[in-house]
Tab-separated table of C-alpha atoms in Angstrom:
chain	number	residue	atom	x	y	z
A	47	UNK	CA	3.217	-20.547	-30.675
A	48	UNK	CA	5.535	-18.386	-32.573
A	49	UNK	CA	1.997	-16.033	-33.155
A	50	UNK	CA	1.741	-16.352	-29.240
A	51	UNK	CA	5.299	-14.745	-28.830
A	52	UNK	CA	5.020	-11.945	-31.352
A	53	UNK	CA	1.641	-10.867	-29.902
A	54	UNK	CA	2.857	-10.996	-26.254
A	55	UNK	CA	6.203	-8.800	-27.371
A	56	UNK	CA	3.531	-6.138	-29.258
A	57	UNK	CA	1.858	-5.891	-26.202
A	58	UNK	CA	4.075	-5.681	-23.670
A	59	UNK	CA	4.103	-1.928	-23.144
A	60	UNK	CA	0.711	-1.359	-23.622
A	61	UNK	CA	0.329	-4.263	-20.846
A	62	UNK	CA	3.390	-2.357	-18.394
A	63	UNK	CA	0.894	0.608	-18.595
A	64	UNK	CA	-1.863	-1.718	-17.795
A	65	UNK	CA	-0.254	-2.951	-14.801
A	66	UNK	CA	0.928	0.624	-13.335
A	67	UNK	CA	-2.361	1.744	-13.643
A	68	UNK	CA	-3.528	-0.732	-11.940
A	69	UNK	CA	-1.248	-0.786	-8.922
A	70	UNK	CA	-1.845	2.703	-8.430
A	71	UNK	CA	-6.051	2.383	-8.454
A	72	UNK	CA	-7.402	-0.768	-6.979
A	73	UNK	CA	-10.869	-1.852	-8.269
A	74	UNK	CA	-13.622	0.412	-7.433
A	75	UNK	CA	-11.473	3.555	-7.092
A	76	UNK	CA	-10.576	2.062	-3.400
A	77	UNK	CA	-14.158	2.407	-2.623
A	78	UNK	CA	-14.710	-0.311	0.097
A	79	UNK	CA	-11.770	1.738	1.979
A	80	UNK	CA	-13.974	4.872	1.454
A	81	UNK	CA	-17.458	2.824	2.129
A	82	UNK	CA	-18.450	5.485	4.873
A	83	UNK	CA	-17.816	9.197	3.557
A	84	UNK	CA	-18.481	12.670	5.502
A	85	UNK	CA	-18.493	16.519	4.854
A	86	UNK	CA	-20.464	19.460	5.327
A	87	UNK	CA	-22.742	17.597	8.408
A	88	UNK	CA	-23.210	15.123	6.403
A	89	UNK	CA	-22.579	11.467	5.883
A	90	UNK	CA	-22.924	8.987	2.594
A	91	UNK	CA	-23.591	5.118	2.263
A	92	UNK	CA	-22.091	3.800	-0.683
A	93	UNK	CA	-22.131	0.918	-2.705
A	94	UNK	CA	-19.472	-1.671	-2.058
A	95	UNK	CA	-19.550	-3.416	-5.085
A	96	UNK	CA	-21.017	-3.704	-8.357
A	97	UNK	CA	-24.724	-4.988	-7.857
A	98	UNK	CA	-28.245	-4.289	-8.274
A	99	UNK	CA	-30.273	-2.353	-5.877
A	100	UNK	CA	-32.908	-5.650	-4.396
A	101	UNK	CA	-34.818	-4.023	-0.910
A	102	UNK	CA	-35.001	-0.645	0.694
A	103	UNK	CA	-35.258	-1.480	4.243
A	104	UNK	CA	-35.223	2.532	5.218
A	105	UNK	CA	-37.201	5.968	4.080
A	106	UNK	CA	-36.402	9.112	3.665
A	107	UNK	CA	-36.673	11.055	6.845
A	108	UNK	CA	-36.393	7.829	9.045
A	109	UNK	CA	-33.503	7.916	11.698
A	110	UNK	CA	-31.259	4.990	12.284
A	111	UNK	CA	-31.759	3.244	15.499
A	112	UNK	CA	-28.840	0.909	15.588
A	113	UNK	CA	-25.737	0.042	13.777
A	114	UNK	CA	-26.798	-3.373	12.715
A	115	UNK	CA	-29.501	-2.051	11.215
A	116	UNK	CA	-29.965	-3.396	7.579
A	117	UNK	CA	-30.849	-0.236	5.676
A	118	UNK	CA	-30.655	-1.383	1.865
A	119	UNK	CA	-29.885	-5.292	0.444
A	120	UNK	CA	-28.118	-5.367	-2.664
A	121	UNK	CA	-27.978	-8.384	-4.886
A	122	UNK	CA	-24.608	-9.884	-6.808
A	123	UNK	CA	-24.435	-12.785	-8.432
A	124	UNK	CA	-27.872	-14.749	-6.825
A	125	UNK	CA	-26.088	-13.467	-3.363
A	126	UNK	CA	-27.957	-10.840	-0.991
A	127	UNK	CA	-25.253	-7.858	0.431
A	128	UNK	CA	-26.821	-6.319	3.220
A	129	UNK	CA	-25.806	-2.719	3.864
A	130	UNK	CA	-25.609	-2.166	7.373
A	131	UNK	CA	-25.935	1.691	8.896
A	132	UNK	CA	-22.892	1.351	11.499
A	133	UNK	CA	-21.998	2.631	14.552
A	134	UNK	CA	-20.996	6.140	13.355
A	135	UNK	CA	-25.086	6.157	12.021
A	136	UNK	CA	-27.216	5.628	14.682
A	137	UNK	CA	-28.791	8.748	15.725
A	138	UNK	CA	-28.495	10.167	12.105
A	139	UNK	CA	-31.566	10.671	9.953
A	140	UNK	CA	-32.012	9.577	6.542
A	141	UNK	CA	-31.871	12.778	3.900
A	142	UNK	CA	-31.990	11.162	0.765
A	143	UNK	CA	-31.497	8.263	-1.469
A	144	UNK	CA	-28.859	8.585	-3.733
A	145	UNK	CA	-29.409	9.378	-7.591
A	146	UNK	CA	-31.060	7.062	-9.172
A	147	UNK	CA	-31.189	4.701	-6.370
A	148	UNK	CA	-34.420	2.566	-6.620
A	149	UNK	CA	-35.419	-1.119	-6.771
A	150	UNK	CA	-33.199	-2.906	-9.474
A	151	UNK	CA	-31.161	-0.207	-10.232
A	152	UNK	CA	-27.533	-1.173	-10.516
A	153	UNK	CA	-24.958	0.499	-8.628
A	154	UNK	CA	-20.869	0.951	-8.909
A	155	UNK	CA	-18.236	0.438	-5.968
A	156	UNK	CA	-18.947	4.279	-4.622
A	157	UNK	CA	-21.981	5.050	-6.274
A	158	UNK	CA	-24.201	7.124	-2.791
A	159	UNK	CA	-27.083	4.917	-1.801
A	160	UNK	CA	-28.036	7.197	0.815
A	161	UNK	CA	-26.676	10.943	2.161
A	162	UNK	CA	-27.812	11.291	5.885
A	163	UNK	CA	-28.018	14.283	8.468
């Protein structure tokens, strides 16, 4: 116990920093607030979470036809994510996949799955 104590009081400021940190950035860079990004004309999908890349439901070129639509599934922890175009999508056409977006790739919280027109 008394090894316990003087670890915890080494610690402690390195631990305060810790904490500030992260108050200030939540998990992700706050990018499930930011899931749906747009400049210049154009308009990102990113990745919610941290997960690998399991079905492309979309193609390059495609346009999106409703805002249900399922356009990529992700997998995280045995559990499918589907990533759904919304209703700010439909209408817009599919430029791109992100970098290095492809089956079982694995993608961060704000990594672009797709950039769309």
């Amino acid at each position: 116990m008394k090894d316990y104590a003087k670890l915890v009081s080494s610690t402690a400021d390195e631990v305060a920093i810790f904490r500030r940190k992260q108050r200030r950035e939540p998990e992700g860079g706050g990018a499930r607030k930011n899931f749906l990004k747009e400049w210049n004309g154009s308009a990102t999908i990113t990745a919610p979470m941290f997960a690998s890349v399991w079905k492309i439901n979309c193609a390059v070129g495609g346009v999106i036809q409703s805002a249900g639509e399922v356009l990529i599934i992700l997998e995280a922890m045995k559990t499918e994510v589907p990533v759904k175009a919304g209703p700010s999508n439909v209408g817009k056409m599919i430029r791109s996949l992100g970098d290095g977006i492809k089956l079982e790739a694995t993608v961060r919280p704000g990594d672009v799955l797709l950039v769309l027109e």
